[in-house]
mmCIF file of C-alpha atoms in Angstrom:
data_model
loop_
_atom_site.group_PDB
_atom_site.id
_atom_site.type_symbol
_atom_site.label_atom_id
_atom_site.label_comp_id
_atom_site.label_asym_id
_atom_site.label_seq_id
_atom_site.Cartn_x
_atom_site.Cartn_y
_atom_site.Cartn_z
ATOM 1 C CA GLU A 1 21.026 2.652 -9.466
ATOM 2 C CA THR A 2 18.798 1.069 -6.678
ATOM 3 C CA GLY A 3 19.902 -1.709 -3.566
ATOM 4 C CA VAL A 4 18.168 -4.649 -3.256
ATOM 5 C CA THR A 5 15.624 -3.919 -1.011
ATOM 6 C CA GLN A 6 13.343 -6.543 2.190
ATOM 7 C CA SER A 7 10.488 -6.367 3.912
ATOM 8 C CA PRO A 8 8.939 -6.640 5.534
ATOM 9 C CA THR A 9 11.723 -5.045 8.499
ATOM 10 C CA HIS A 10 10.661 -6.951 11.097
ATOM 11 C CA LEU A 11 7.570 -10.101 11.741
ATOM 12 C CA ILE A 12 6.712 -11.796 14.239
ATOM 13 C CA LYS A 13 4.636 -15.261 13.900
ATOM 14 C CA THR A 14 3.029 -18.733 16.205
ATOM 15 C CA ARG A 15 4.842 -21.751 15.741
ATOM 16 C CA GLY A 16 2.548 -23.314 13.367
ATOM 17 C CA GLN A 17 2.075 -20.625 11.191
ATOM 18 C CA GLN A 18 3.427 -19.749 7.124
ATOM 19 C CA VAL A 19 5.476 -16.495 6.446
ATOM 20 C CA THR A 20 6.276 -15.564 3.257
ATOM 21 C CA LEU A 21 9.164 -12.649 2.891
ATOM 22 C CA ARG A 22 9.929 -10.714 -0.392
ATOM 23 C CA CYS A 23 12.457 -9.100 -1.663
ATOM 24 C CA SER A 24 12.900 -6.607 -4.618
ATOM 25 C CA SER A 25 16.678 -7.406 -6.563
ATOM 26 C CA GLN A 26 19.476 -4.931 -7.093
ATOM 27 C CA SER A 27 18.498 -3.220 -11.330
ATOM 28 C CA GLY A 28 20.344 -5.696 -13.127
ATOM 29 C CA HIS A 29 20.591 -8.675 -11.304
ATOM 30 C CA ASN A 30 19.552 -11.639 -12.194
ATOM 31 C CA THR A 31 20.105 -13.567 -10.083
ATOM 32 C CA VAL A 32 18.239 -13.767 -6.389
ATOM 33 C CA SER A 33 20.277 -15.946 -3.339
ATOM 34 C CA TRP A 34 18.530 -16.647 0.402
ATOM 35 C CA TYR A 35 19.733 -16.818 3.975
ATOM 36 C CA GLN A 36 19.146 -17.400 6.990
ATOM 37 C CA GLN A 37 21.808 -15.646 9.828
ATOM 38 C CA ALA A 38 20.457 -17.263 13.182
ATOM 39 C CA LEU A 39 21.350 -14.680 16.200
ATOM 40 C CA GLY A 40 25.031 -14.851 16.586
ATOM 41 C CA GLN A 41 26.295 -16.290 13.614
ATOM 42 C CA GLY A 42 27.379 -16.419 10.061
ATOM 43 C CA PRO A 43 24.484 -16.264 7.207
ATOM 44 C CA GLN A 44 23.598 -19.995 5.940
ATOM 45 C CA PHE A 45 22.559 -20.473 2.407
ATOM 46 C CA ILE A 46 18.787 -21.620 1.444
ATOM 47 C CA PHE A 47 18.278 -21.683 -1.930
ATOM 48 C CA GLN A 48 18.913 -19.169 -5.151
ATOM 49 C CA TYR A 49 17.166 -18.493 -8.307
ATOM 50 C CA TYR A 50 17.815 -17.948 -11.602
ATOM 51 C CA ARG A 51 15.871 -17.366 -14.084
ATOM 52 C CA GLU A 52 13.240 -17.969 -12.318
ATOM 53 C CA GLU A 53 13.765 -21.162 -11.637
ATOM 54 C CA GLU A 54 15.589 -22.565 -8.356
ATOM 55 C CA ASN A 55 19.143 -23.244 -9.565
ATOM 56 C CA GLY A 56 20.733 -24.867 -5.636
ATOM 57 C CA ARG A 57 19.297 -25.631 -2.935
ATOM 58 C CA GLY A 58 20.780 -25.418 0.811
ATOM 59 C CA ASN A 59 20.718 -27.667 3.022
ATOM 60 C CA PHE A 60 17.123 -26.488 4.543
ATOM 61 C CA PRO A 61 14.175 -28.895 4.169
ATOM 62 C CA PRO A 62 11.032 -28.827 2.101
ATOM 63 C CA ARG A 63 8.589 -26.498 3.813
ATOM 64 C CA PHE A 64 11.436 -23.643 2.607
ATOM 65 C CA SER A 65 10.706 -22.548 -0.956
ATOM 66 C CA GLY A 66 11.186 -19.668 -3.506
ATOM 67 C CA LEU A 67 9.570 -18.010 -5.828
ATOM 68 C CA GLN A 68 11.953 -15.143 -8.182
ATOM 69 C CA PHE A 69 9.575 -13.221 -10.946
ATOM 70 C CA PRO A 70 10.103 -11.689 -14.157
ATOM 71 C CA ASN A 71 11.564 -8.672 -13.537
ATOM 72 C CA TYR A 72 13.817 -11.244 -10.914
ATOM 73 C CA SER A 73 12.126 -9.669 -7.884
ATOM 74 C CA SER A 74 11.844 -13.062 -5.913
ATOM 75 C CA GLU A 75 10.323 -14.811 -1.650
ATOM 76 C CA LEU A 76 10.604 -17.097 0.271
ATOM 77 C CA ASN A 77 8.546 -18.997 2.240
ATOM 78 C CA VAL A 78 8.226 -20.689 5.002
ATOM 79 C CA ASN A 79 5.422 -22.923 5.821
ATOM 80 C CA ALA A 80 5.225 -24.915 9.260
ATOM 81 C CA LEU A 81 7.019 -22.416 11.628
ATOM 82 C CA GLU A 82 9.619 -24.148 14.305
ATOM 83 C CA LEU A 83 10.878 -21.534 17.036
ATOM 84 C CA ASP A 84 14.233 -22.431 15.124
ATOM 85 C CA ASP A 85 12.979 -20.430 12.010
ATOM 86 C CA SER A 86 13.389 -17.261 14.134
ATOM 87 C CA ALA A 87 16.282 -15.960 12.073
ATOM 88 C CA LEU A 88 17.434 -12.234 10.561
ATOM 89 C CA TYR A 89 16.456 -13.357 6.337
ATOM 90 C CA LEU A 90 19.039 -12.015 4.189
ATOM 91 C CA CYS A 91 18.256 -11.461 0.316
ATOM 92 C CA ALA A 92 21.087 -11.335 -2.113
ATOM 93 C CA SER A 93 21.120 -10.085 -5.971
ATOM 94 C CA SER A 94 24.064 -10.543 -8.085
ATOM 95 C CA SER A 95 25.209 -10.500 -11.691
ATOM 96 C CA GLN A 96 28.507 -11.326 -12.462
ATOM 97 C CA GLY A 97 29.969 -9.371 -9.373
ATOM 98 C CA PRO A 98 30.190 -9.625 -5.878
ATOM 99 C CA LEU A 99 27.192 -10.611 -3.703
ATOM 100 C CA HIS A 100 24.872 -7.480 -2.521
ATOM 101 C CA PHE A 101 22.644 -7.357 0.202
ATOM 102 C CA GLY A 102 19.530 -5.859 1.663
ATOM 103 C CA ASN A 103 19.202 -4.537 5.104
ATOM 104 C CA GLY A 104 16.963 -8.432 5.756
ATOM 105 C CA THR A 105 13.734 -8.827 7.566
ATOM 106 C CA ARG A 106 14.261 -10.550 11.131
ATOM 107 C CA LEU A 107 11.354 -12.945 12.194
ATOM 108 C CA THR A 108 10.629 -13.790 15.120
ATOM 109 C CA VAL A 109 8.127 -16.840 15.920
ATOM 110 C CA THR A 110 6.610 -18.326 19.216
ATOM 111 C CA ALA B 1 34.179 -29.073 0.901
ATOM 112 C CA GLN B 2 35.103 -25.380 1.692
ATOM 113 C CA SER B 3 35.116 -23.374 4.205
ATOM 114 C CA VAL B 4 36.082 -20.378 6.177
ATOM 115 C CA ALA B 5 37.609 -19.782 10.273
ATOM 116 C CA GLN B 6 37.638 -16.854 11.932
ATOM 117 C CA PRO B 7 39.641 -17.557 15.484
ATOM 118 C CA GLU B 8 38.418 -14.386 17.256
ATOM 119 C CA ASP B 9 34.706 -14.592 18.670
ATOM 120 C CA GLN B 10 35.850 -10.648 19.569
ATOM 121 C CA VAL B 11 38.465 -8.267 18.269
ATOM 122 C CA ASN B 12 39.564 -4.758 20.387
ATOM 123 C CA VAL B 13 41.661 -1.971 19.709
ATOM 124 C CA ALA B 14 41.855 0.943 20.154
ATOM 125 C CA GLU B 15 41.201 4.478 17.787
ATOM 126 C CA GLY B 16 43.512 4.999 15.774
ATOM 127 C CA ASN B 17 45.686 1.592 15.668
ATOM 128 C CA PRO B 18 45.618 -0.615 13.086
ATOM 129 C CA LEU B 19 43.208 -4.043 13.059
ATOM 130 C CA THR B 20 43.576 -6.913 11.968
ATOM 131 C CA VAL B 21 40.389 -9.890 11.767
ATOM 132 C CA LYS B 22 41.975 -13.272 11.637
ATOM 133 C CA CYS B 23 40.349 -15.960 8.394
ATOM 134 C CA THR B 24 41.387 -19.484 7.279
ATOM 135 C CA TYR B 25 40.256 -21.289 4.702
ATOM 136 C CA SER B 26 40.173 -24.480 2.873
ATOM 137 C CA VAL B 27 39.527 -25.681 0.120
ATOM 138 C CA SER B 28 39.537 -27.908 -3.065
ATOM 139 C CA GLY B 29 40.840 -25.792 -5.313
ATOM 140 C CA ASN B 30 41.693 -22.181 -5.882
ATOM 141 C CA PRO B 31 40.144 -20.364 -3.917
ATOM 142 C CA TYR B 32 37.832 -16.978 -4.000
ATOM 143 C CA LEU B 33 37.770 -15.175 -0.880
ATOM 144 C CA PHE B 34 35.866 -12.327 0.147
ATOM 145 C CA TRP B 35 35.315 -9.888 3.125
ATOM 146 C CA TYR B 36 32.034 -8.651 4.517
ATOM 147 C CA VAL B 37 30.768 -5.517 7.381
ATOM 148 C CA GLN B 38 27.960 -5.995 8.497
ATOM 149 C CA TYR B 39 26.489 -3.119 11.185
ATOM 150 C CA PRO B 40 24.025 -3.227 13.613
ATOM 151 C CA ASN B 41 20.307 -4.388 12.253
ATOM 152 C CA ARG B 42 21.464 -4.666 8.135
ATOM 153 C CA GLY B 43 23.348 -6.335 5.483
ATOM 154 C CA LEU B 44 26.086 -7.412 5.026
ATOM 155 C CA GLN B 45 28.010 -5.118 2.427
ATOM 156 C CA PHE B 46 31.038 -6.145 0.689
ATOM 157 C CA LEU B 47 33.708 -4.285 1.629
ATOM 158 C CA LEU B 48 37.335 -6.685 -0.570
ATOM 159 C CA LYS B 49 37.248 -9.930 -2.230
ATOM 160 C CA TYR B 50 40.688 -12.259 -3.941
ATOM 161 C CA ILE B 51 40.468 -13.948 -6.817
ATOM 162 C CA THR B 52 43.319 -14.045 -8.275
ATOM 163 C CA GLY B 53 46.361 -11.415 -8.376
ATOM 164 C CA ASP B 54 47.882 -9.607 -6.633
ATOM 165 C CA ASN B 55 48.355 -10.379 -2.526
ATOM 166 C CA LEU B 56 47.144 -7.678 -1.036
ATOM 167 C CA VAL B 57 43.752 -6.749 -1.603
ATOM 168 C CA LYS B 58 43.018 -3.041 -1.457
ATOM 169 C CA GLY B 59 39.224 -2.435 -0.707
ATOM 170 C CA SER B 60 36.413 -0.211 0.808
ATOM 171 C CA TYR B 61 36.029 2.507 3.498
ATOM 172 C CA GLY B 62 40.214 2.169 3.994
ATOM 173 C CA PHE B 63 39.733 -1.397 4.063
ATOM 174 C CA GLU B 64 42.618 -4.255 2.881
ATOM 175 C CA ALA B 65 43.242 -7.992 2.931
ATOM 176 C CA GLU B 66 46.103 -9.898 3.169
ATOM 177 C CA PHE B 67 46.210 -13.801 1.130
ATOM 178 C CA ASN B 68 48.217 -15.859 1.978
ATOM 179 C CA LYS B 69 48.833 -19.044 0.037
ATOM 180 C CA SER B 70 51.101 -20.958 2.907
ATOM 181 C CA GLN B 71 48.700 -20.564 5.223
ATOM 182 C CA THR B 72 45.975 -20.479 3.774
ATOM 183 C CA SER B 73 45.080 -16.787 5.826
ATOM 184 C CA PHE B 74 42.944 -14.777 4.297
ATOM 185 C CA HIS B 75 43.320 -11.429 7.225
ATOM 186 C CA LEU B 76 41.323 -8.010 6.948
ATOM 187 C CA LYS B 77 43.574 -5.111 7.842
ATOM 188 C CA LYS B 78 43.333 -1.457 8.727
ATOM 189 C CA PRO B 79 46.500 0.039 9.191
ATOM 190 C CA SER B 80 44.830 3.193 10.985
ATOM 191 C CA ALA B 81 40.839 2.223 13.659
ATOM 192 C CA LEU B 82 37.847 4.756 13.521
ATOM 193 C CA VAL B 83 35.406 3.997 16.093
ATOM 194 C CA SER B 84 32.938 3.624 12.831
ATOM 195 C CA ASP B 85 34.832 0.395 11.984
ATOM 196 C CA SER B 86 32.727 -1.647 14.989
ATOM 197 C CA ALA B 87 30.624 -3.854 13.687
ATOM 198 C CA LEU B 88 31.563 -7.089 13.084
ATOM 199 C CA TYR B 89 32.652 -8.677 10.286
ATOM 200 C CA PHE B 90 32.320 -11.990 8.640
ATOM 201 C CA CYS B 91 34.580 -13.383 6.093
ATOM 202 C CA ALA B 92 33.514 -15.973 2.863
ATOM 203 C CA VAL B 93 34.284 -18.210 0.124
ATOM 204 C CA ARG B 94 32.434 -19.418 -2.945
ATOM 205 C CA ASP B 95 31.940 -22.441 -3.540
ATOM 206 C CA MET B 96 31.053 -24.160 -6.439
ATOM 207 C CA SER B 97 29.864 -27.800 -5.873
ATOM 208 C CA GLY B 98 26.741 -28.127 -7.105
ATOM 209 C CA GLY B 99 27.747 -25.881 -11.114
ATOM 210 C CA TYR B 100 25.886 -23.027 -8.494
ATOM 211 C CA ASN B 101 27.422 -20.126 -7.201
ATOM 212 C CA LYS B 102 27.261 -19.961 -2.839
ATOM 213 C CA LEU B 103 29.548 -17.576 0.084
ATOM 214 C CA ILE B 104 29.919 -20.718 2.852
ATOM 215 C CA PHE B 105 30.470 -17.676 5.838
ATOM 216 C CA GLY B 106 32.229 -18.201 8.814
ATOM 217 C CA ALA B 107 30.940 -17.140 12.138
ATOM 218 C CA GLY B 108 32.214 -13.937 12.217
ATOM 219 C CA THR B 109 34.397 -11.697 14.413
ATOM 220 C CA ARG B 110 32.483 -8.424 16.451
ATOM 221 C CA LEU B 111 34.988 -5.502 16.729
ATOM 222 C CA ALA B 112 35.554 -2.874 18.825
ATOM 223 C CA VAL B 113 37.110 0.823 18.787
ATOM 224 C CA HIS B 114 37.744 2.742 21.407
ATOM 225 C CA PRO B 115 38.255 6.268 21.201
#
């Protein structure tokens, strides 16, 4: 059974740029969620995708957007990067059980 | 709104001693509670969950958690700590508002187990 994989593992961007993070969900999982974990804090829910549609969103601005593909993999896009977007971005997949997380992408915005 | 609180930033324990990592919750309705562990530069690993049934929930790596409705607590426990248990531990509650599942996490507790 393949777990949740995320790419890249690390990324450095400049303020104002755009970034795309990728996630392959665990085999058999049709729901993907994205979380942002700032340094020293717990993960915060960004949004969730089910069957290629966003079906839930947390308190994040519209410049955070996403996609889910027919194979249930997903992308997180962030436009107009700000310094405060520096964080560990976690992807999690699920079917009907608990969330299974990937190792995350560490994004640094300078 | 659903929330969890982890009152301790860090817990220090000697190897071989019992450990407890505290979590309290505030929910409307029946709580669905979780514990996750995070090792350095890694994602979160699921340890255990409480949905209903026995108040003592057993999970991975010898961990267990005690659900206490009157005290609104869900403390993580292990009878004998290992140095390899040193990590960041997160308590979480399921939030169904909006018609979809999401987890609300606490701020985390760093567990340090000393030889």
